[in-house]
Amino acid sequence: MSVTLPSTANKMKWVSGPSNAPLPPMVRGLPLLGNVLDLADDVLAFMVKQYQTLGSVFRFKVLNETYTAIAGPEANLFFAREGNDHFRSKEFWEGMDEELGAKTTLISTDGEVHARLRQLEKAGYGKSVVEAHFPEVVALTQQTLAGWSVGTSRSVLSSIQDMVTEQLGTITVGRGPGDYVADIRTFVRTALLVRVTRQRPGFLLHLPAYRRAKARSHELGQKIIEQHRRNPPIDREPNLVDDALAAVARGEILVEDDLIPMALGPYIAGLDTASNTIAFALYALHLHPEVLARVRTEAAELFAAGPPTPDRLRKADVLHRALLETMRRYPIAPAVQRTVVKPFEFAGYRVDAGQRIFIGTTVAHFIPELHPDPYRFDIDRYLPPRNEHRVPGAFAPFSLGAHTCLGAGLAETQIMLTLATLLHFGRFEIDPPDYKLKVRASPTPAPDNRFKLRLVEKRV
Ligand code: HEM
């Protein structure tokens, strides 16, 4: 299939190296605060608006710090092809490493070390990990339904998060968080908000609730490591933690301090990502009963021939397209941040080294030339001849380049299987029926806590 970029994108060019071009235009903001409120409110809406107003490169202020942003399909292509040479992840993520007590983590390393670490973690985060555990994923989803009384409503996000972290822990490191789930949630969210996105003040890290959650999360990590040391992979497949223990033993990349962060990695990576996407999918599907009905039919077929298998799930085309459209329309990672390490010129403006930069990877999801009527939930975008997700730079829910989501295949499979199970064994309605979606980013975008589903019928 041949795909072409829209004409506007073809005209834009980037040039690597120092440049005398002018600095990108500055977004108007409030005195002292700059654009801090716009960003806190909705990063995605802010980036889309600036792209439409100022173009594919612009600057904005957050308090007294100036950031550059690039966005749109050409920015995505630049990021995918040249990101390794021009950007570094370290500064954005290193605060999280400090909270975890890690020396080296995948997300905050760059270059050669990152490539080696990614290779080391590839199998542990691979799609085959979830494919080997379909019965557990289905059972944990059914367990959530079993504990939910017909006729009652639940706030969707927290129920889904509990279930998803239990699934992820079970399949990747051999145990779910169980009673530790609230601690993981408090620890991860607070650390991200203070140390990574810097949307909350530092004193939160000193509050007893955070310190306790952090200590308990580390305790869980320690238990996972001990469990693996006691039970080495002799008659079972090695997992992420076994691979990390082996690397430490060989003296390769990782040291002892990196083990707990490695054990907690799947909880951290999945807590707000897979869960928020499932919550958005449930919202979108219940808003579009005709798509919901088709997904339910597919789910019934999936379960009709016995327990679902990876082969049969792969054929669930409507469900897959509903997931793609959820990730396009409601991206949970609207942008990524980096530090510029090598200057470049982009769309006629220069970007100097040393700056913090936002790459608005999902702004392209809302460009009508790439995705007509972009705010409409339309799962037929992914059918030929439209294939909107195949246009280079047009679709990037998992980011792009060296750090593109390592768990993408695992996440897609886990999300599809969980949605199929929920919708096959349960029937829901939005409560109240006139609920209007409010997206809350803390820091990852998700439907707010007022998004509730009432369980109308169940079969478990
Ligand atoms: C819909 C669900 C998910 C989305 C949209 C998503 C999105 C992302 C994005 C945007 C990044 C790049 C961050 C950056 O460049 O700064 C990333 C990285 C990563 N994700 Fe995901 N993620 C999802 C689920 C998961 C799950 C379930 C796992 C594993 C259990 C996972 C594991 C990882 C890992 C290990 C990285 C770091 C990769 C690296 O630095 O090389 N993700 N994810």
mmCIF file of N, CA, C and O in Angstrom, residues 29 85 120 140 166 187 196 203-204 212 240 260 329 374 438:
data_model
loop_
_atom_site.group_PDB
_atom_site.id
_atom_site.type_symbol
_atom_site.label_atom_id
_atom_site.label_comp_id
_atom_site.label_asym_id
_atom_site.label_seq_id
_atom_site.Cartn_x
_atom_site.Cartn_y
_atom_site.Cartn_z
ATOM 1 N N GLY A 29 1.077 33.975 27.184
ATOM 2 C CA GLY A 29 0.709 33.376 28.472
ATOM 3 C C GLY A 29 0.515 34.446 29.524
ATOM 4 O O GLY A 29 0.635 35.649 29.245
ATOM 5 N N ASP A 85 19.824 11.039 17.947
ATOM 6 C CA ASP A 85 20.972 11.953 17.837
ATOM 7 C C ASP A 85 20.706 13.300 18.500
ATOM 8 O O ASP A 85 21.646 13.979 18.901
ATOM 9 N N LEU A 120 17.773 -6.518 26.931
ATOM 10 C CA LEU A 120 17.653 -7.348 28.136
ATOM 11 C C LEU A 120 16.192 -7.479 28.596
ATOM 12 O O LEU A 120 15.770 -8.513 29.100
ATOM 13 N N LEU A 140 -8.838 -13.092 36.349
ATOM 14 C CA LEU A 140 -8.764 -11.873 37.177
ATOM 15 C C LEU A 140 -9.825 -10.857 36.751
ATOM 16 O O LEU A 140 -10.354 -10.110 37.574
ATOM 17 N N GLU A 166 -3.075 -6.047 38.948
ATOM 18 C CA GLU A 166 -3.051 -7.444 39.401
ATOM 19 C C GLU A 166 -2.703 -8.362 38.210
ATOM 20 O O GLU A 166 -1.867 -9.258 38.326
ATOM 21 N N PHE A 187 2.377 6.066 45.483
ATOM 22 C CA PHE A 187 3.807 6.253 45.231
ATOM 23 C C PHE A 187 4.058 6.695 43.785
ATOM 24 O O PHE A 187 4.696 7.728 43.525
ATOM 25 N N VAL A 196 8.640 14.086 37.805
ATOM 26 C CA VAL A 196 8.740 13.945 36.343
ATOM 27 C C VAL A 196 8.007 15.087 35.632
ATOM 28 O O VAL A 196 8.633 15.912 34.973
ATOM 29 N N PHE A 203 7.138 19.442 48.462
ATOM 30 C CA PHE A 203 6.873 19.065 49.861
ATOM 31 C C PHE A 203 6.003 17.805 49.957
ATOM 32 O O PHE A 203 6.007 17.109 50.962
ATOM 33 N N LEU A 204 5.272 17.481 48.875
ATOM 34 C CA LEU A 204 4.415 16.281 48.910
ATOM 35 C C LEU A 204 5.236 15.017 49.173
ATOM 36 O O LEU A 204 4.738 14.047 49.740
ATOM 37 N N ARG A 212 5.068 6.507 53.434
ATOM 38 C CA ARG A 212 4.609 5.149 53.749
ATOM 39 C C ARG A 212 4.382 4.365 52.446
ATOM 40 O O ARG A 212 4.800 3.213 52.317
ATOM 41 N N LEU A 240 11.058 -11.187 33.614
ATOM 42 C CA LEU A 240 11.792 -9.926 33.686
ATOM 43 C C LEU A 240 12.759 -9.882 34.876
ATOM 44 O O LEU A 240 13.913 -9.448 34.750
ATOM 45 N N ILE A 260 14.941 -3.755 42.632
ATOM 46 C CA ILE A 260 13.584 -3.413 43.089
ATOM 47 C C ILE A 260 12.858 -2.584 42.025
ATOM 48 O O ILE A 260 11.711 -2.897 41.663
ATOM 49 N N ARG A 329 -8.162 8.737 19.680
ATOM 50 C CA ARG A 329 -9.063 9.810 20.124
ATOM 51 C C ARG A 329 -8.788 10.216 21.577
ATOM 52 O O ARG A 329 -8.949 11.364 21.950
ATOM 53 N N PRO A 374 -11.724 14.659 13.105
ATOM 54 C CA PRO A 374 -10.877 13.944 14.082
ATOM 55 C C PRO A 374 -11.505 13.718 15.458
ATOM 56 O O PRO A 374 -11.069 12.822 16.172
ATOM 57 N N LYS A 438 -15.147 14.090 31.502
ATOM 58 C CA LYS A 438 -14.191 15.088 31.970
ATOM 59 C C LYS A 438 -12.871 14.341 32.105
ATOM 60 O O LYS A 438 -12.781 13.351 32.829
#
